[in-house]
Short mmCIF file of C-alpha atoms and ligand atoms in Angstrom, two decimals:
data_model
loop_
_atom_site.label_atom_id
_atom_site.label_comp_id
_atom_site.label_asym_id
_atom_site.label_seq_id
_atom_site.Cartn_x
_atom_site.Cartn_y
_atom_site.Cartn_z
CA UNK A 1449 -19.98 -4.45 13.12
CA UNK A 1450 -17.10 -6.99 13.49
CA UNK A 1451 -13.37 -6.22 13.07
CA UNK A 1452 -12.34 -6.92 9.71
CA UNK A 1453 -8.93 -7.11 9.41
CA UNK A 1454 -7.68 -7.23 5.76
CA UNK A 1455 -5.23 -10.15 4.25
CA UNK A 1456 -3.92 -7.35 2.27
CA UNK A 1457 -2.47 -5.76 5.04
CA UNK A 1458 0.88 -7.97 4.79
CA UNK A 1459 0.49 -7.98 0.87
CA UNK A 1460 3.85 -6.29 -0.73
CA UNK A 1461 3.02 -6.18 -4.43
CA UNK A 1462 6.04 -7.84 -6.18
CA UNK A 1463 4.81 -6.64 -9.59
CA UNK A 1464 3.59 -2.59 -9.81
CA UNK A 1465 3.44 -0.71 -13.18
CA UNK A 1466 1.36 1.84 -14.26
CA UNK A 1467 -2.16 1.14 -14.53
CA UNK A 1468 -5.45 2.61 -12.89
CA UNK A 1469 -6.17 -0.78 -11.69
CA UNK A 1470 -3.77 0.07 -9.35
CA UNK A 1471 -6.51 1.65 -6.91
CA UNK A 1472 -8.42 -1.75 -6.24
CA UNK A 1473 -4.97 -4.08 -5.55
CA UNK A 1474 -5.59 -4.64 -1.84
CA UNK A 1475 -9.36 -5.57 -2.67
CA UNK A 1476 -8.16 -7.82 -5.50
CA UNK A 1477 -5.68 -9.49 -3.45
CA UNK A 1478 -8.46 -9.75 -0.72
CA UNK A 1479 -11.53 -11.12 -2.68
CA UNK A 1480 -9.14 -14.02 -4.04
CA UNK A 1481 -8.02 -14.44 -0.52
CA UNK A 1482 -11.56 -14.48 0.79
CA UNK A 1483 -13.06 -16.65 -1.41
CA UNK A 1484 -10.28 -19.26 -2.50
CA UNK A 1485 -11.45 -19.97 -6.13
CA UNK A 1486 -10.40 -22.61 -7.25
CA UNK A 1487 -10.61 -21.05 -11.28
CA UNK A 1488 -9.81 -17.52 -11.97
CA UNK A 1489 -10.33 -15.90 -15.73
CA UNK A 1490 -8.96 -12.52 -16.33
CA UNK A 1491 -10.20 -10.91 -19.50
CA UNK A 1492 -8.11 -8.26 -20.56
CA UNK A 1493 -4.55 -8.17 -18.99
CA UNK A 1494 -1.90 -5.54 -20.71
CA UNK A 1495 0.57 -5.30 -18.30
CA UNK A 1496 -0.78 -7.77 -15.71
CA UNK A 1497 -1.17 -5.31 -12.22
CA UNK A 1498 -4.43 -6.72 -11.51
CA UNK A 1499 -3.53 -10.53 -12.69
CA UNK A 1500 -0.57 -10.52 -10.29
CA UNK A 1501 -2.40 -9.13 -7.82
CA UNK A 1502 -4.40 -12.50 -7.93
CA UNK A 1503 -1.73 -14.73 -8.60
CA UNK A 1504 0.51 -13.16 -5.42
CA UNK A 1505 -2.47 -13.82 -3.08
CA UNK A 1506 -3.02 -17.15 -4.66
CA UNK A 1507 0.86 -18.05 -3.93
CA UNK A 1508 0.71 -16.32 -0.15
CA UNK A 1509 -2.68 -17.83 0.96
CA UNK A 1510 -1.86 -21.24 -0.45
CA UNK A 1511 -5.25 -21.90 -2.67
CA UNK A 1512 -5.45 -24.71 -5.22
CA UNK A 1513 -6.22 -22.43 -8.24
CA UNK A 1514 -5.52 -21.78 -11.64
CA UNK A 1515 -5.75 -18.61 -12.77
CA UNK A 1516 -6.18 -17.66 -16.94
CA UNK A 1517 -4.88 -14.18 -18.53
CA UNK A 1518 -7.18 -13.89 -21.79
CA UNK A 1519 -5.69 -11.08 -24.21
CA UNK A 1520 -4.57 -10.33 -27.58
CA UNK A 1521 -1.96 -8.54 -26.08
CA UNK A 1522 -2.52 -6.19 -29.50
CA UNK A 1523 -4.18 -3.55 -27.79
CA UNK A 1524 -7.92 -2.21 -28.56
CA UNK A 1525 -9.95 1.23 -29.17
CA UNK A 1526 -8.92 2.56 -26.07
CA UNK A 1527 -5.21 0.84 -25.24
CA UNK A 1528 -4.37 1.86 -28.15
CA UNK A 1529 -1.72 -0.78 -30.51
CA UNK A 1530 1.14 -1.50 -27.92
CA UNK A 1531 4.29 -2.96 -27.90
CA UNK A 1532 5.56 -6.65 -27.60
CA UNK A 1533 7.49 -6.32 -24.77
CA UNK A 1534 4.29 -5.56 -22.77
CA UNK A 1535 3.29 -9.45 -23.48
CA UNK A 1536 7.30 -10.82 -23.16
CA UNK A 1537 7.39 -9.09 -19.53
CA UNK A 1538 3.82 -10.04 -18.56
CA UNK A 1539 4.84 -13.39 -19.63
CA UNK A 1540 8.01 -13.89 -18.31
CA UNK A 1541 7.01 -12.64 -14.66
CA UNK A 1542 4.48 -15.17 -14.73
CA UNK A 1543 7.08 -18.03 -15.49
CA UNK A 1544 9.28 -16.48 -12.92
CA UNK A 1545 6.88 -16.34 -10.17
CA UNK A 1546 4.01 -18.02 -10.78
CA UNK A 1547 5.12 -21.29 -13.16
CA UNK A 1548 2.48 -24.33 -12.63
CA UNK A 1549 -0.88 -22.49 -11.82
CA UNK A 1550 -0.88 -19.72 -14.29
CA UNK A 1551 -1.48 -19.31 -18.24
CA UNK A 1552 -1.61 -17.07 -20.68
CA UNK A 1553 -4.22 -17.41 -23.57
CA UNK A 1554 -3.16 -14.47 -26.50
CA UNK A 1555 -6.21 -14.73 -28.31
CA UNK A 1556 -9.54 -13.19 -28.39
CA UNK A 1557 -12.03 -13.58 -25.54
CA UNK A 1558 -14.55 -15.07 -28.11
CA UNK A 1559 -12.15 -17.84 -29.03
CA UNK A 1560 -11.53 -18.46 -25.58
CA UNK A 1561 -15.08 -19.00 -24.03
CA UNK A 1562 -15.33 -22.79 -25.04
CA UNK A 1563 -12.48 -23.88 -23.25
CA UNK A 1564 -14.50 -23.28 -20.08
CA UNK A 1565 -17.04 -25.62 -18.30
CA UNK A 1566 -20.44 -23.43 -17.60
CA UNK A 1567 -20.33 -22.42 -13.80
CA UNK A 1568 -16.83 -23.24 -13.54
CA UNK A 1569 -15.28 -19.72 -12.19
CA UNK A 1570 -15.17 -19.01 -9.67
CA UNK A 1571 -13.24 -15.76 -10.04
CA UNK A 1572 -14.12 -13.45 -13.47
CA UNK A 1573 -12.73 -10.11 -13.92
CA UNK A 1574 -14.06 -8.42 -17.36
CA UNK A 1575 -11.44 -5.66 -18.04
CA UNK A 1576 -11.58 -6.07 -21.79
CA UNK A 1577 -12.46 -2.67 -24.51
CA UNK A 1578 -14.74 -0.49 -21.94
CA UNK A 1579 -17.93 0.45 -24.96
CA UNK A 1580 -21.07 -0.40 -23.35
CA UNK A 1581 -21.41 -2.94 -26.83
CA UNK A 1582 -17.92 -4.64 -25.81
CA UNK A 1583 -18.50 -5.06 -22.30
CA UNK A 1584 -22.06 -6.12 -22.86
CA UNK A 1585 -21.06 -8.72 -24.77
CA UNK A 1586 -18.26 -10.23 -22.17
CA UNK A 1587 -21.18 -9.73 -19.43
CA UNK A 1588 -23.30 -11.94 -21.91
CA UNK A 1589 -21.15 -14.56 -23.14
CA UNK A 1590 -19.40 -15.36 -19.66
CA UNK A 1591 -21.74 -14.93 -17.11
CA UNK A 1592 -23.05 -18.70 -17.84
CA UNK A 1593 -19.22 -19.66 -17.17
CA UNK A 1594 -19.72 -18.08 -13.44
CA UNK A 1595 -19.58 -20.65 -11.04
CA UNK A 1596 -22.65 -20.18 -7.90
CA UNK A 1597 -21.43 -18.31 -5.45
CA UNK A 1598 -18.77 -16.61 -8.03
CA UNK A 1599 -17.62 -13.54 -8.33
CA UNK A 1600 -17.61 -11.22 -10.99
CA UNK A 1601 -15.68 -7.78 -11.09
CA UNK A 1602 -15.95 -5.15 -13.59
CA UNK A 1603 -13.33 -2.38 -13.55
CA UNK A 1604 -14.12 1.25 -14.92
CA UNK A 1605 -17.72 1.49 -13.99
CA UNK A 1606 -16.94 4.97 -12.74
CA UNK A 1607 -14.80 5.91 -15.51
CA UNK A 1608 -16.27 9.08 -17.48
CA UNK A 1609 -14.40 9.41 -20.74
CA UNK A 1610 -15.89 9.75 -24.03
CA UNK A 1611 -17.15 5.80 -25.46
CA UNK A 1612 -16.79 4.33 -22.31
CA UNK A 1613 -20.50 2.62 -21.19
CA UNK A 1614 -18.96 0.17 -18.47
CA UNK A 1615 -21.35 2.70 -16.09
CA UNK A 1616 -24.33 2.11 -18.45
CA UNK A 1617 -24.04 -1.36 -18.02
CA UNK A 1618 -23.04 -1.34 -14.43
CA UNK A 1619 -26.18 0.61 -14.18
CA UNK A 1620 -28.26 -2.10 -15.10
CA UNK A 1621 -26.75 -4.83 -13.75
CA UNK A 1622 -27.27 -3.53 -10.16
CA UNK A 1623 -30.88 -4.04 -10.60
CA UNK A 1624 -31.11 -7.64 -11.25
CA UNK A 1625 -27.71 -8.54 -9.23
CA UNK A 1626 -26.56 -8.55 -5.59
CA UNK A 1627 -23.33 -6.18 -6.15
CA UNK A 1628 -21.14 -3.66 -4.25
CA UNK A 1629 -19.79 -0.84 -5.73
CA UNK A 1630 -16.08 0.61 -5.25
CA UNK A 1631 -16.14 4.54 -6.60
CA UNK A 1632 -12.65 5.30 -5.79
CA UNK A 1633 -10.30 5.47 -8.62
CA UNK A 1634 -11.74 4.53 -12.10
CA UNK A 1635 -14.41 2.32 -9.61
CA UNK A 1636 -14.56 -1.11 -9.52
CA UNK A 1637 -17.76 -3.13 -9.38
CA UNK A 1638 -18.35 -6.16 -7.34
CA UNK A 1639 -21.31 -9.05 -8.66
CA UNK A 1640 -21.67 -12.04 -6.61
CA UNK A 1641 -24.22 -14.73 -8.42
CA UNK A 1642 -26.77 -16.33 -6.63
CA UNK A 1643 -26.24 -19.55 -4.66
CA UNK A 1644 -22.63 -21.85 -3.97
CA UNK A 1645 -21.25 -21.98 -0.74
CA UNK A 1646 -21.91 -19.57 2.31
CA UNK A 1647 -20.87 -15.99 2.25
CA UNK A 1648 -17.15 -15.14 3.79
CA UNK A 1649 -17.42 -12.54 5.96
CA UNK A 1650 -15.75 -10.13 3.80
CA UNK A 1651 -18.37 -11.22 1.32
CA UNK A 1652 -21.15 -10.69 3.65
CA UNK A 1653 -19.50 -6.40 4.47
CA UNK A 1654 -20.24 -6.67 0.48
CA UNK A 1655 -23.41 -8.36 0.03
CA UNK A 1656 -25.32 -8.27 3.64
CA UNK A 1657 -23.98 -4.86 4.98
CA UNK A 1658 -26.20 -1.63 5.88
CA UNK A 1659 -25.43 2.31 4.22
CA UNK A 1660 -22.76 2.47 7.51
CA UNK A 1661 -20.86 -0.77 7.01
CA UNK A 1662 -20.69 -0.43 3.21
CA UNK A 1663 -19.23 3.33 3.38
CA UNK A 1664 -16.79 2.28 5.69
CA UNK A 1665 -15.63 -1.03 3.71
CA UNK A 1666 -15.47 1.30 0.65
CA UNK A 1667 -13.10 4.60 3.03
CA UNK A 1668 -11.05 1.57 4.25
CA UNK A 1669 -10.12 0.72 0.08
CA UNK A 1670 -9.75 3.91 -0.56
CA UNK A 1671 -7.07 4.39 2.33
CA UNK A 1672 -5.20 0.91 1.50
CA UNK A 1673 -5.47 1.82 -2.30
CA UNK A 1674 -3.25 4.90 -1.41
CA UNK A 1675 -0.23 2.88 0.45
CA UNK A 1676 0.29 1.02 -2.94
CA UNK A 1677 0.03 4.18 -4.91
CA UNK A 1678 3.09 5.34 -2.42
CA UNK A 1679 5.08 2.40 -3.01
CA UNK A 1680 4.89 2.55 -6.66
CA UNK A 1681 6.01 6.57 -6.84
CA UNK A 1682 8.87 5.57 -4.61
CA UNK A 1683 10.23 2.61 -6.22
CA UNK A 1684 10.05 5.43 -9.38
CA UNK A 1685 11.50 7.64 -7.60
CA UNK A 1686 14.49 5.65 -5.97
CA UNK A 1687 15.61 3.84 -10.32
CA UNK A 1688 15.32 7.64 -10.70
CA UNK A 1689 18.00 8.85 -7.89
CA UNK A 1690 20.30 5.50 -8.63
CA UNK A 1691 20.42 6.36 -12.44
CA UNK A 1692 21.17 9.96 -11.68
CA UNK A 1693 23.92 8.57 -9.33
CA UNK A 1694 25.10 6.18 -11.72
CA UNK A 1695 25.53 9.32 -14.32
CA UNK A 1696 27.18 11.61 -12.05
CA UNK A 1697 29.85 8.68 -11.27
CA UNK A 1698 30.21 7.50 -14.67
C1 LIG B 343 -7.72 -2.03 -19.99
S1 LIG B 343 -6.59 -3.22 -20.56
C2 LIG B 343 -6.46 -4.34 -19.20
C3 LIG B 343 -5.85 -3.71 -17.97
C4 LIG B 343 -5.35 -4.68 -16.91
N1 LIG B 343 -6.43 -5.49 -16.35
C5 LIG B 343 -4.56 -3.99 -15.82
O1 LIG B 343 -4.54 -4.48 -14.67
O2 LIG B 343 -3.92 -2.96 -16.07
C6 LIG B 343 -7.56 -4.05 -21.76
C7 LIG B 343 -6.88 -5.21 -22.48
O3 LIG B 343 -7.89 -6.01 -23.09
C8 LIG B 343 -7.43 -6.51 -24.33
N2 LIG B 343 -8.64 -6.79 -25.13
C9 LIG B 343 -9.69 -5.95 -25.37
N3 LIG B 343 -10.65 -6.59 -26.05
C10 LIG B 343 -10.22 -7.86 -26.25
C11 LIG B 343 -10.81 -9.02 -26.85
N4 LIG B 343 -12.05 -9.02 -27.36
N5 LIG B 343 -10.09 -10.16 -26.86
C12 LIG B 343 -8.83 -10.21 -26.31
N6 LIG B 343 -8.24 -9.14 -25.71
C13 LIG B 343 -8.92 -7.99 -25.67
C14 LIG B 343 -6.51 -5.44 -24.87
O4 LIG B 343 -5.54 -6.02 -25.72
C15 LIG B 343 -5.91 -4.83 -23.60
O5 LIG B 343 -4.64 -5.36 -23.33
#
């Protein structure tokens, strides 16, 4: 097997809140680095970990993308109604940092689909209400918008919590797709569709690799999951011991 050494090693996430996405960050940041796409949809955003995650490796690999954050930003079933300031902060990081190649759309996913060209993305992430109905339907309605050769990633397809069917479907997609399947964390699923441009070689550990390679790939996502995991409890930890200090002085 060769030595794959991952981008994400030098990747110091500027933007880390709480969200179980935050388990497949260095593979996020990786695929986009790996693969370049030129167009990246996100459905389903809230707080934006896994949409910076993109946009920072677009920015520190220097690809000609632009990258699309579809949400309500209302909240669904399993969100929950949430706040505004969720959208103001997701929106005002993204003017901060990544002004020119980024843009929200706050509406539904439904309303959205006709804006793309079919087999224009290259980069789809369908992180949207997690029923097996919901996520059947973004599967159906934006799978024609995949570009060849694009990838597709599903988050939650190992989540077990009452009215979640992202497994169901994840189930049955495996059978008709080439995919690779992260089970760390809430597990993240990995659907590359047929034809485009020659596999990258992280895309061929994915797609081409044996029981050995893929086991490996998926214990070395697991370990670089945990660093960012670290980073985020410490940055907690440090506004924690600066606002106690600030109370003790004041
Ligand atoms: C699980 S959260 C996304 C998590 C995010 N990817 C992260 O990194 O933490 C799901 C989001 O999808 C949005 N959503 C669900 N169904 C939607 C729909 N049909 N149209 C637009 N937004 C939707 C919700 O408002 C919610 O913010």
């Amino acid at each position: 097997m060769p030595v794959y050494l991952p981008l994400s090693l030098d990747f110091e996430a500027r933007h880390i809140v709480l969200s179980t996405w935050i388990d497949h960050m260095p593979f996020g940041y990786d695929i986009v680095a790996a693969i370049r796409p030129r167009l990246i949809v996100e459905l389903g955003t809230y707080s934006g970990l896994s949409f910076f995650t993109f946009c920072q490796a677009v920015q520190e690999h220097g690809i000609e993308s632009t990258a699309y954050a579809v949400d309500t930003w209302e909240g669904d079933e399993h969100t929950g109604a949430y706040d505004e300031e969720i959208f103001s902060k997701v929106r005002d990081h993204a003017r901060e940092h990544y002004r020119g190649f980024t843009y929200l759309l706050r509406m539904r996913f439904d309303d959205a689909v006709a804006q793309y060209d079919d087999e224009s993305i290259e980069l789809l992430h369908i992180d949207g209400l997690h029923t097996y109905q919901a996520v059947k339907h973004d599967f159906d309605t934006w799978y024609p918008k995949l570009a060849p050769g694009g990838i597709l990633l599903f988050h939650d397809i190992e989540a077990r919590l009452p009215d979640y069917g992202v497994r169901n479907l994840w189930d049955e997609l495996q059978q008709q797709h080439d995919t690779f399947t992260f089970r760390h964390g809430y597990g993240l699923g990995v659907l590359r569709k047929p034809g485009g441009r020659s596999l990258t070689e992280l895309e061929q550990l994915l797609f081409e690799g044996n029981d050995e390679t893929s086991e490996r790939l998926r214990r070395l996502y697991v370990h670089l999951s945990k660093s960012h995991e670290a980073v985020r409890r410490d940055k907690r930890l440090r506004k924690e011991l600066e606002l106690r200090q600030a109370q003790d002085q004041g």
